[in-house]
Amino acid sequence: MAEVRAGLQDVVVATSQICSIDGQRGKLSYWGYDIHDLAAHSTFEEVVYLLWHGRLPKRAELDELRQQLTENRPVSPEIVELLKRLPPPQHPMETLRTAVSALSLYDPEAEDMSEEANRHKALRLTGQMGMIVAAFGRIREGKEAVAPDPKLNHAANFLYMLQGKAPHAEDARWFDVALILHADHSYNASTFVARVTASTLSDVHSAVTSAIGALKGPLHGGANEQVMKMLLEIQTVDRAEAYLHNLLAQKKKVMGFGHRVYHTEDPRATVLRRMSEELGRRNGNPKWFEISRKIEDLMIREKKINANVDFYSASAYYVLGIPVDLYPLVFAASRIAGWTAHVLEQYANNKLIRPLAEYVGPSNLKYVPIEQR
Ligand code: COA
């Protein structure tokens, strides 16, 4: 019997130049640039360029990309109309998945598989995704979608379109950092799914729609929302210990902890911890950070399990005023950069992804007519 690795754990399925993770040392880099360096000095737009082109842009190249992303921001009237007409979802990821899938119906290059057309689609999708999330966030509250502000960068414009007022510069910068940290993560589940779809030579929108479906699950991009729900249930630092013990006694997973690849601290959590603390303090609402810190201490002490990317993003986004059920959508609005980079890499050197399964079901059965069963 061939060796079966459940969940493809530790299986190397391909080579990729885009993103590297050292799970033992807690290092993450995009095209060789350490995530801490990018978080400290870069912007989401620059990281998008890096992911798509494999190098940092020169000034004129970055200006051009910014301009192109800005031009692609306005959500088309057809999609706004769709957002208004769709029934209220049980979870907003359903709406995002549907809207992104619908974008292909209005994309003149949807079925054009040339590299140029695929790059255009990557650009349009990256420009659009966050704006659809912001528009949906308002429409479902009975408000009008806000038109984008071309003077604002991608991160600030998202907060502006969601909240209807320009964000504080520090909030906007931290949110930009969060987008950088979420932009790619090698062969995570949703990116792998995007590549599987692309490997059949299906189109970019189909690959991204598949990825949104995979991101939605609570073991992946849905975890940050579950973390905030937990913090809201806990409410005060003094209740954290009993709450956590109760969860662990029931053998339940604590959302925002653990990782398939990192066996030490997730480097993104290191930055997001600081984001949660600083935003909490500056906005006069440090409570969520303090509860999070307490839970983290307990998890490390009792389970030796570290926080992952989804743990501190939860309290940080809460203080930024992002509705809790939109957290996974915000994740998607950043990860679209990585998904499309991987889809382009897949097309550039494609091989159909089609693994095997070890069959363990019954065999040699004889068909029994329905009356005799
Ligand atoms: N809370 C409590 N225990 C956890 C845990 C968590 N968040 N994450 C892992 N563990 C424990 C498991 O119970 C298991 O213990 P066991 O061997 O005694 O049964 C062990 O650690 C290994 O966990 P497992 O789920 O098998 O590892 P995995 O590599 O398949 O899963 C995750 C990785 C991310 C899916 C898992 O850690 C998890 O479910 N985390 C919570 C969801 C989350 O935050 N997802 C976002 C990831 S970025």
PDB file of N, CA, C and O in Angstrom, residues 7-75:
ATOM      1  N   GLY A   7      -4.241  14.781   4.823  1.00  0.00           N
ATOM      2  CA  GLY A   7      -4.202  16.245   4.678  1.00  0.00           C
ATOM      3  C   GLY A   7      -2.964  16.724   3.935  1.00  0.00           C
ATOM      4  O   GLY A   7      -2.592  17.894   4.045  1.00  0.00           O
ATOM      5  N   LEU A   8      -2.326  15.830   3.170  1.00  0.00           N
ATOM      6  CA  LEU A   8      -1.080  16.164   2.438  1.00  0.00           C
ATOM      7  C   LEU A   8      -0.018  16.755   3.366  1.00  0.00           C
ATOM      8  O   LEU A   8       0.852  17.517   2.915  1.00  0.00           O
ATOM      9  N   GLN A   9      -0.089  16.414   4.639  1.00  0.00           N
ATOM     10  CA  GLN A   9       0.851  16.991   5.611  1.00  0.00           C
ATOM     11  C   GLN A   9       2.293  16.695   5.220  1.00  0.00           C
ATOM     12  O   GLN A   9       2.656  15.547   4.950  1.00  0.00           O
ATOM     13  N   ASP A  10       3.098  17.756   5.171  1.00  0.00           N
ATOM     14  CA  ASP A  10       4.530  17.680   4.852  1.00  0.00           C
ATOM     15  C   ASP A  10       4.833  17.167   3.442  1.00  0.00           C
ATOM     16  O   ASP A  10       5.982  16.835   3.136  1.00  0.00           O
ATOM     17  N   VAL A  11       3.820  17.061   2.590  1.00  0.00           N
ATOM     18  CA  VAL A  11       4.064  16.612   1.218  1.00  0.00           C
ATOM     19  C   VAL A  11       4.436  17.832   0.367  1.00  0.00           C
ATOM     20  O   VAL A  11       3.728  18.837   0.382  1.00  0.00           O
ATOM     21  N   VAL A  12       5.531  17.738  -0.343  1.00  0.00           N
ATOM     22  CA  VAL A  12       5.921  18.826  -1.256  1.00  0.00           C
ATOM     23  C   VAL A  12       5.309  18.489  -2.608  1.00  0.00           C
ATOM     24  O   VAL A  12       5.639  17.455  -3.196  1.00  0.00           O
ATOM     25  N   VAL A  13       4.411  19.341  -3.110  1.00  0.00           N
ATOM     26  CA  VAL A  13       3.702  18.992  -4.343  1.00  0.00           C
ATOM     27  C   VAL A  13       4.199  19.744  -5.570  1.00  0.00           C
ATOM     28  O   VAL A  13       3.828  19.412  -6.689  1.00  0.00           O
ATOM     29  N   ALA A  14       5.006  20.786  -5.367  1.00  0.00           N
ATOM     30  CA  ALA A  14       5.474  21.563  -6.525  1.00  0.00           C
ATOM     31  C   ALA A  14       6.611  22.477  -6.088  1.00  0.00           C
ATOM     32  O   ALA A  14       6.902  22.590  -4.894  1.00  0.00           O
ATOM     33  N   THR A  15       7.210  23.147  -7.049  1.00  0.00           N
ATOM     34  CA  THR A  15       8.149  24.218  -6.710  1.00  0.00           C
ATOM     35  C   THR A  15       7.439  25.542  -6.972  1.00  0.00           C
ATOM     36  O   THR A  15       6.523  25.608  -7.790  1.00  0.00           O
ATOM     37  N   SER A  16       7.847  26.568  -6.259  1.00  0.00           N
ATOM     38  CA  SER A  16       7.261  27.886  -6.469  1.00  0.00           C
ATOM     39  C   SER A  16       8.299  28.924  -6.076  1.00  0.00           C
ATOM     40  O   SER A  16       9.091  28.706  -5.157  1.00  0.00           O
ATOM     41  N   GLN A  17       8.299  30.054  -6.760  1.00  0.00           N
ATOM     42  CA  GLN A  17       9.272  31.110  -6.450  1.00  0.00           C
ATOM     43  C   GLN A  17       8.687  32.200  -5.572  1.00  0.00           C
ATOM     44  O   GLN A  17       9.390  33.110  -5.157  1.00  0.00           O
ATOM     45  N   ILE A  18       7.392  32.134  -5.328  1.00  0.00           N
ATOM     46  CA  ILE A  18       6.703  33.308  -4.792  1.00  0.00           C
ATOM     47  C   ILE A  18       6.919  33.526  -3.297  1.00  0.00           C
ATOM     48  O   ILE A  18       7.200  34.626  -2.849  1.00  0.00           O
ATOM     49  N   CYS A  19       6.775  32.468  -2.524  1.00  0.00           N
ATOM     50  CA  CYS A  19       6.701  32.664  -1.070  1.00  0.00           C
ATOM     51  C   CYS A  19       7.400  31.517  -0.370  1.00  0.00           C
ATOM     52  O   CYS A  19       7.205  30.358  -0.745  1.00  0.00           O
ATOM     53  N   SER A  20       8.199  31.830   0.629  1.00  0.00           N
ATOM     54  CA  SER A  20       8.830  30.726   1.360  1.00  0.00           C
ATOM     55  C   SER A  20       8.533  30.837   2.852  1.00  0.00           C
ATOM     56  O   SER A  20       8.473  31.935   3.414  1.00  0.00           O
ATOM     57  N   ILE A  21       8.316  29.672   3.457  1.00  0.00           N
ATOM     58  CA  ILE A  21       8.021  29.606   4.887  1.00  0.00           C
ATOM     59  C   ILE A  21       9.028  28.660   5.520  1.00  0.00           C
ATOM     60  O   ILE A  21       9.206  27.537   5.045  1.00  0.00           O
ATOM     61  N   ASP A  22       9.675  29.131   6.573  1.00  0.00           N
ATOM     62  CA  ASP A  22      10.515  28.245   7.377  1.00  0.00           C
ATOM     63  C   ASP A  22       9.762  28.038   8.692  1.00  0.00           C
ATOM     64  O   ASP A  22       9.779  28.904   9.573  1.00  0.00           O
ATOM     65  N   GLY A  23       9.098  26.898   8.766  1.00  0.00           N
ATOM     66  CA  GLY A  23       8.215  26.643   9.900  1.00  0.00           C
ATOM     67  C   GLY A  23       8.953  26.396  11.200  1.00  0.00           C
ATOM     68  O   GLY A  23       8.388  26.551  12.287  1.00  0.00           O
ATOM     69  N   GLN A  24      10.230  26.007  11.107  1.00  0.00           N
ATOM     70  CA  GLN A  24      11.007  25.755  12.328  1.00  0.00           C
ATOM     71  C   GLN A  24      11.493  27.069  12.929  1.00  0.00           C
ATOM     72  O   GLN A  24      11.488  27.249  14.140  1.00  0.00           O
ATOM     73  N   ARG A  25      11.902  27.975  12.067  1.00  0.00           N
ATOM     74  CA  ARG A  25      12.468  29.241  12.564  1.00  0.00           C
ATOM     75  C   ARG A  25      11.467  30.393  12.536  1.00  0.00           C
ATOM     76  O   ARG A  25      11.794  31.517  12.911  1.00  0.00           O
ATOM     77  N   GLY A  26      10.250  30.122  12.056  1.00  0.00           N
ATOM     78  CA  GLY A  26       9.231  31.169  12.039  1.00  0.00           C
ATOM     79  C   GLY A  26       9.561  32.285  11.076  1.00  0.00           C
ATOM     80  O   GLY A  26       9.426  33.461  11.401  1.00  0.00           O
ATOM     81  N   LYS A  27      10.031  31.905   9.875  1.00  0.00           N
ATOM     82  CA  LYS A  27      10.383  32.935   8.885  1.00  0.00           C
ATOM     83  C   LYS A  27       9.471  32.832   7.666  1.00  0.00           C
ATOM     84  O   LYS A  27       9.194  31.731   7.184  1.00  0.00           O
ATOM     85  N   LEU A  28       9.050  33.991   7.218  1.00  0.00           N
ATOM     86  CA  LEU A  28       8.184  34.051   6.029  1.00  0.00           C
ATOM     87  C   LEU A  28       8.735  35.114   5.103  1.00  0.00           C
ATOM     88  O   LEU A  28       9.077  36.222   5.551  1.00  0.00           O
ATOM     89  N   SER A  29       8.871  34.788   3.822  1.00  0.00           N
ATOM     90  CA  SER A  29       9.296  35.836   2.887  1.00  0.00           C
ATOM     91  C   SER A  29       8.574  35.717   1.563  1.00  0.00           C
ATOM     92  O   SER A  29       8.175  34.622   1.151  1.00  0.00           O
ATOM     93  N   TYR A  30       8.396  36.888   0.930  1.00  0.00           N
ATOM     94  CA  TYR A  30       7.822  36.938  -0.416  1.00  0.00           C
ATOM     95  C   TYR A  30       8.985  37.229  -1.374  1.00  0.00           C
ATOM     96  O   TYR A  30       9.655  38.257  -1.242  1.00  0.00           O
ATOM     97  N   TRP A  31       9.228  36.337  -2.315  1.00  0.00           N
ATOM     98  CA  TRP A  31      10.312  36.498  -3.299  1.00  0.00           C
ATOM     99  C   TRP A  31      11.619  36.907  -2.608  1.00  0.00           C
ATOM    100  O   TRP A  31      12.337  37.798  -3.084  1.00  0.00           O
ATOM    101  N   GLY A  32      11.889  36.331  -1.447  1.00  0.00           N
ATOM    102  CA  GLY A  32      13.157  36.568  -0.767  1.00  0.00           C
ATOM    103  C   GLY A  32      13.145  37.727   0.218  1.00  0.00           C
ATOM    104  O   GLY A  32      14.108  37.932   0.952  1.00  0.00           O
ATOM    105  N   TYR A  33      12.082  38.517   0.255  1.00  0.00           N
ATOM    106  CA  TYR A  33      12.018  39.652   1.197  1.00  0.00           C
ATOM    107  C   TYR A  33      11.293  39.222   2.469  1.00  0.00           C
ATOM    108  O   TYR A  33      10.145  38.747   2.402  1.00  0.00           O
ATOM    109  N   ASP A  34      11.957  39.405   3.595  1.00  0.00           N
ATOM    110  CA  ASP A  34      11.384  38.991   4.873  1.00  0.00           C
ATOM    111  C   ASP A  34      10.110  39.787   5.180  1.00  0.00           C
ATOM    112  O   ASP A  34      10.059  41.010   4.964  1.00  0.00           O
ATOM    113  N   ILE A  35       9.137  39.097   5.728  1.00  0.00           N
ATOM    114  CA  ILE A  35       7.842  39.733   5.987  1.00  0.00           C
ATOM    115  C   ILE A  35       7.969  40.905   6.976  1.00  0.00           C
ATOM    116  O   ILE A  35       7.245  41.894   6.865  1.00  0.00           O
ATOM    117  N   HIS A  36       8.912  40.793   7.920  1.00  0.00           N
ATOM    118  CA  HIS A  36       9.080  41.897   8.877  1.00  0.00           C
ATOM    119  C   HIS A  36       9.587  43.156   8.176  1.00  0.00           C
ATOM    120  O   HIS A  36       9.179  44.272   8.501  1.00  0.00           O
ATOM    121  N   ASP A  37      10.483  42.949   7.211  1.00  0.00           N
ATOM    122  CA  ASP A  37      11.030  44.065   6.447  1.00  0.00           C
ATOM    123  C   ASP A  37       9.915  44.715   5.610  1.00  0.00           C
ATOM    124  O   ASP A  37       9.784  45.945   5.563  1.00  0.00           O
ATOM    125  N   LEU A  38       9.106  43.860   4.991  1.00  0.00           N
ATOM    126  CA  LEU A  38       8.011  44.389   4.170  1.00  0.00           C
ATOM    127  C   LEU A  38       6.988  45.116   5.046  1.00  0.00           C
ATOM    128  O   LEU A  38       6.498  46.188   4.695  1.00  0.00           O
ATOM    129  N   ALA A  39       6.668  44.526   6.208  1.00  0.00           N
ATOM    130  CA  ALA A  39       5.672  45.151   7.098  1.00  0.00           C
ATOM    131  C   ALA A  39       6.169  46.519   7.575  1.00  0.00           C
ATOM    132  O   ALA A  39       5.394  47.462   7.718  1.00  0.00           O
ATOM    133  N   ALA A  40       7.482  46.619   7.799  1.00  0.00           N
ATOM    134  CA  ALA A  40       8.026  47.879   8.321  1.00  0.00           C
ATOM    135  C   ALA A  40       8.122  48.954   7.237  1.00  0.00           C
ATOM    136  O   ALA A  40       7.941  50.139   7.518  1.00  0.00           O
ATOM    137  N   HIS A  41       8.409  48.560   6.009  1.00  0.00           N
ATOM    138  CA  HIS A  41       8.776  49.574   5.007  1.00  0.00           C
ATOM    139  C   HIS A  41       7.896  49.629   3.770  1.00  0.00           C
ATOM    140  O   HIS A  41       7.950  50.609   3.035  1.00  0.00           O
ATOM    141  N   SER A  42       7.140  48.573   3.500  1.00  0.00           N
ATOM    142  CA  SER A  42       6.465  48.508   2.207  1.00  0.00           C
ATOM    143  C   SER A  42       4.998  48.926   2.314  1.00  0.00           C
ATOM    144  O   SER A  42       4.533  49.377   3.360  1.00  0.00           O
ATOM    145  N   THR A  43       4.300  48.792   1.197  1.00  0.00           N
ATOM    146  CA  THR A  43       2.852  49.059   1.163  1.00  0.00           C
ATOM    147  C   THR A  43       2.195  47.875   0.465  1.00  0.00           C
ATOM    148  O   THR A  43       2.865  47.093  -0.222  1.00  0.00           O
ATOM    149  N   PHE A  44       0.875  47.774   0.626  1.00  0.00           N
ATOM    150  CA  PHE A  44       0.176  46.674  -0.042  1.00  0.00           C
ATOM    151  C   PHE A  44       0.399  46.732  -1.550  1.00  0.00           C
ATOM    152  O   PHE A  44       0.698  45.714  -2.184  1.00  0.00           O
ATOM    153  N   GLU A  45       0.297  47.916  -2.123  1.00  0.00           N
ATOM    154  CA  GLU A  45       0.454  48.036  -3.578  1.00  0.00           C
ATOM    155  C   GLU A  45       1.829  47.534  -4.031  1.00  0.00           C
ATOM    156  O   GLU A  45       1.956  46.850  -5.042  1.00  0.00           O
ATOM    157  N   GLU A  46       2.868  47.893  -3.247  1.00  0.00           N
ATOM    158  CA  GLU A  46       4.219  47.468  -3.620  1.00  0.00           C
ATOM    159  C   GLU A  46       4.342  45.948  -3.525  1.00  0.00           C
ATOM    160  O   GLU A  46       4.981  45.304  -4.359  1.00  0.00           O
ATOM    161  N   VAL A  47       3.700  45.385  -2.488  1.00  0.00           N
ATOM    162  CA  VAL A  47       3.744  43.927  -2.307  1.00  0.00           C
ATOM    163  C   VAL A  47       2.989  43.219  -3.442  1.00  0.00           C
ATOM    164  O   VAL A  47       3.409  42.163  -3.921  1.00  0.00           O
ATOM    165  N   VAL A  48       1.916  43.824  -3.893  1.00  0.00           N
ATOM    166  CA  VAL A  48       1.189  43.250  -5.034  1.00  0.00           C
ATOM    167  C   VAL A  48       2.134  43.180  -6.241  1.00  0.00           C
ATOM    168  O   VAL A  48       2.237  42.159  -6.924  1.00  0.00           O
ATOM    169  N   TYR A  49       2.844  44.281  -6.470  1.00  0.00           N
ATOM    170  CA  TYR A  49       3.788  44.292  -7.596  1.00  0.00           C
ATOM    171  C   TYR A  49       4.837  43.186  -7.415  1.00  0.00           C
ATOM    172  O   TYR A  49       5.136  42.430  -8.331  1.00  0.00           O
ATOM    173  N   LEU A  50       5.370  43.118  -6.205  1.00  0.00           N
ATOM    174  CA  LEU A  50       6.400  42.108  -5.912  1.00  0.00           C
ATOM    175  C   LEU A  50       5.864  40.694  -6.181  1.00  0.00           C
ATOM    176  O   LEU A  50       6.535  39.880  -6.828  1.00  0.00           O
ATOM    177  N   LEU A  51       4.679  40.415  -5.702  1.00  0.00           N
ATOM    178  CA  LEU A  51       4.130  39.065  -5.872  1.00  0.00           C
ATOM    179  C   LEU A  51       3.915  38.735  -7.346  1.00  0.00           C
ATOM    180  O   LEU A  51       4.145  37.609  -7.778  1.00  0.00           O
ATOM    181  N   TRP A  52       3.495  39.703  -8.127  1.00  0.00           N
ATOM    182  CA  TRP A  52       3.189  39.444  -9.537  1.00  0.00           C
ATOM    183  C   TRP A  52       4.427  39.450 -10.434  1.00  0.00           C
ATOM    184  O   TRP A  52       4.452  38.795 -11.455  1.00  0.00           O
ATOM    185  N   HIS A  53       5.449  40.239 -10.034  1.00  0.00           N
ATOM    186  CA  HIS A  53       6.594  40.405 -10.947  1.00  0.00           C
ATOM    187  C   HIS A  53       7.898  39.841 -10.411  1.00  0.00           C
ATOM    188  O   HIS A  53       8.888  39.787 -11.129  1.00  0.00           O
ATOM    189  N   GLY A  54       7.925  39.475  -9.136  1.00  0.00           N
ATOM    190  CA  GLY A  54       9.128  38.860  -8.597  1.00  0.00           C
ATOM    191  C   GLY A  54      10.218  39.842  -8.230  1.00  0.00           C
ATOM    192  O   GLY A  54      11.351  39.442  -7.947  1.00  0.00           O
ATOM    193  N   ARG A  55       9.931  41.111  -8.234  1.00  0.00           N
ATOM    194  CA  ARG A  55      10.912  42.115  -7.789  1.00  0.00           C
ATOM    195  C   ARG A  55      10.164  43.355  -7.326  1.00  0.00           C
ATOM    196  O   ARG A  55       8.999  43.570  -7.707  1.00  0.00           O
ATOM    197  N   LEU A  56      10.850  44.178  -6.520  1.00  0.00           N
ATOM    198  CA  LEU A  56      10.237  45.424  -6.074  1.00  0.00           C
ATOM    199  C   LEU A  56      10.173  46.404  -7.252  1.00  0.00           C
ATOM    200  O   LEU A  56      11.082  46.420  -8.087  1.00  0.00           O
ATOM    201  N   PRO A  57       9.115  47.199  -7.319  1.00  0.00           N
ATOM    202  CA  PRO A  57       8.973  48.116  -8.462  1.00  0.00           C
ATOM    203  C   PRO A  57       9.859  49.343  -8.341  1.00  0.00           C
ATOM    204  O   PRO A  57      10.202  49.771  -7.235  1.00  0.00           O
ATOM    205  N   LYS A  58      10.220  49.908  -9.477  1.00  0.00           N
ATOM    206  CA  LYS A  58      10.813  51.246  -9.476  1.00  0.00           C
ATOM    207  C   LYS A  58       9.659  52.240  -9.290  1.00  0.00           C
ATOM    208  O   LYS A  58       8.493  51.879  -9.442  1.00  0.00           O
ATOM    209  N   ARG A  59      10.014  53.486  -8.998  1.00  0.00           N
ATOM    210  CA  ARG A  59       8.979  54.501  -8.680  1.00  0.00           C
ATOM    211  C   ARG A  59       7.881  54.569  -9.755  1.00  0.00           C
ATOM    212  O   ARG A  59       6.696  54.511  -9.462  1.00  0.00           O
ATOM    213  N   ALA A  60       8.311  54.654 -11.037  1.00  0.00           N
ATOM    214  CA  ALA A  60       7.316  54.816 -12.107  1.00  0.00           C
ATOM    215  C   ALA A  60       6.432  53.573 -12.213  1.00  0.00           C
ATOM    216  O   ALA A  60       5.229  53.668 -12.503  1.00  0.00           O
ATOM    217  N   GLU A  61       7.029  52.412 -11.968  1.00  0.00           N
ATOM    218  CA  GLU A  61       6.239  51.163 -12.057  1.00  0.00           C
ATOM    219  C   GLU A  61       5.205  51.095 -10.937  1.00  0.00           C
ATOM    220  O   GLU A  61       4.063  50.673 -11.150  1.00  0.00           O
ATOM    221  N   LEU A  62       5.627  51.542  -9.750  1.00  0.00           N
ATOM    222  CA  LEU A  62       4.680  51.530  -8.628  1.00  0.00           C
ATOM    223  C   LEU A  62       3.555  52.548  -8.886  1.00  0.00           C
ATOM    224  O   LEU A  62       2.375  52.245  -8.660  1.00  0.00           O
ATOM    225  N   ASP A  63       3.935  53.715  -9.397  1.00  0.00           N
ATOM    226  CA  ASP A  63       2.912  54.732  -9.686  1.00  0.00           C
ATOM    227  C   ASP A  63       1.908  54.189 -10.701  1.00  0.00           C
ATOM    228  O   ASP A  63       0.703  54.400 -10.582  1.00  0.00           O
ATOM    229  N   GLU A  64       2.427  53.484 -11.694  1.00  0.00           N
ATOM    230  CA  GLU A  64       1.535  52.947 -12.729  1.00  0.00           C
ATOM    231  C   GLU A  64       0.583  51.897 -12.128  1.00  0.00           C
ATOM    232  O   GLU A  64      -0.621  51.911 -12.413  1.00  0.00           O
ATOM    233  N   LEU A  65       1.124  51.033 -11.289  1.00  0.00           N
ATOM    234  CA  LEU A  65       0.269  50.002 -10.678  1.00  0.00           C
ATOM    235  C   LEU A  65      -0.802  50.644  -9.798  1.00  0.00           C
ATOM    236  O   LEU A  65      -1.973  50.261  -9.832  1.00  0.00           O
ATOM    237  N   ARG A  66      -0.377  51.649  -9.008  1.00  0.00           N
ATOM    238  CA  ARG A  66      -1.342  52.347  -8.144  1.00  0.00           C
ATOM    239  C   ARG A  66      -2.481  52.930  -8.981  1.00  0.00           C
ATOM    240  O   ARG A  66      -3.644  52.810  -8.648  1.00  0.00           O
ATOM    241  N   GLN A  67      -2.058  53.567 -10.077  1.00  0.00           N
ATOM    242  CA  GLN A  67      -3.037  54.188 -10.979  1.00  0.00           C
ATOM    243  C   GLN A  67      -4.007  53.134 -11.527  1.00  0.00           C
ATOM    244  O   GLN A  67      -5.229  53.319 -11.533  1.00  0.00           O
ATOM    245  N   GLN A  68      -3.438  51.984 -11.936  1.00  0.00           N
ATOM    246  CA  GLN A  68      -4.289  50.936 -12.519  1.00  0.00           C
ATOM    247  C   GLN A  68      -5.241  50.354 -11.470  1.00  0.00           C
ATOM    248  O   GLN A  68      -6.409  50.096 -11.753  1.00  0.00           O
ATOM    249  N   LEU A  69      -4.724  50.150 -10.254  1.00  0.00           N
ATOM    250  CA  LEU A  69      -5.598  49.611  -9.199  1.00  0.00           C
ATOM    251  C   LEU A  69      -6.711  50.615  -8.895  1.00  0.00           C
ATOM    252  O   LEU A  69      -7.870  50.243  -8.708  1.00  0.00           O
ATOM    253  N   THR A  70      -6.340  51.893  -8.853  1.00  0.00           N
ATOM    254  CA  THR A  70      -7.326  52.934  -8.553  1.00  0.00           C
ATOM    255  C   THR A  70      -8.411  52.979  -9.626  1.00  0.00           C
ATOM    256  O   THR A  70      -9.596  53.093  -9.326  1.00  0.00           O
ATOM    257  N   GLU A  71      -7.971  52.842 -10.888  1.00  0.00           N
ATOM    258  CA  GLU A  71      -8.955  52.863 -11.983  1.00  0.00           C
ATOM    259  C   GLU A  71      -9.925  51.694 -11.887  1.00  0.00           C
ATOM    260  O   GLU A  71     -11.063  51.763 -12.343  1.00  0.00           O
ATOM    261  N   ASN A  72      -9.462  50.613 -11.313  1.00  0.00           N
ATOM    262  CA  ASN A  72     -10.308  49.413 -11.234  1.00  0.00           C
ATOM    263  C   ASN A  72     -11.134  49.332  -9.958  1.00  0.00           C
ATOM    264  O   ASN A  72     -11.808  48.332  -9.728  1.00  0.00           O
ATOM    265  N   ARG A  73     -11.060  50.389  -9.126  1.00  0.00           N
ATOM    266  CA  ARG A  73     -11.786  50.328  -7.864  1.00  0.00           C
ATOM    267  C   ARG A  73     -13.315  50.411  -7.980  1.00  0.00           C
ATOM    268  O   ARG A  73     -14.004  49.668  -7.300  1.00  0.00           O
ATOM    269  N   PRO A  74     -13.827  51.340  -8.788  1.00  0.00           N
ATOM    270  CA  PRO A  74     -15.281  51.521  -8.735  1.00  0.00           C
ATOM    271  C   PRO A  74     -16.022  50.207  -8.985  1.00  0.00           C
ATOM    272  O   PRO A  74     -15.721  49.476  -9.929  1.00  0.00           O
ATOM    273  N   VAL A  75     -16.963  49.900  -8.104  1.00  0.00           N
ATOM    274  CA  VAL A  75     -17.754  48.680  -8.264  1.00  0.00           C
ATOM    275  C   VAL A  75     -18.807  48.979  -9.324  1.00  0.00           C
ATOM    276  O   VAL A  75     -19.523  49.981  -9.231  1.00  0.00           O
TER     277      VAL A  75
END
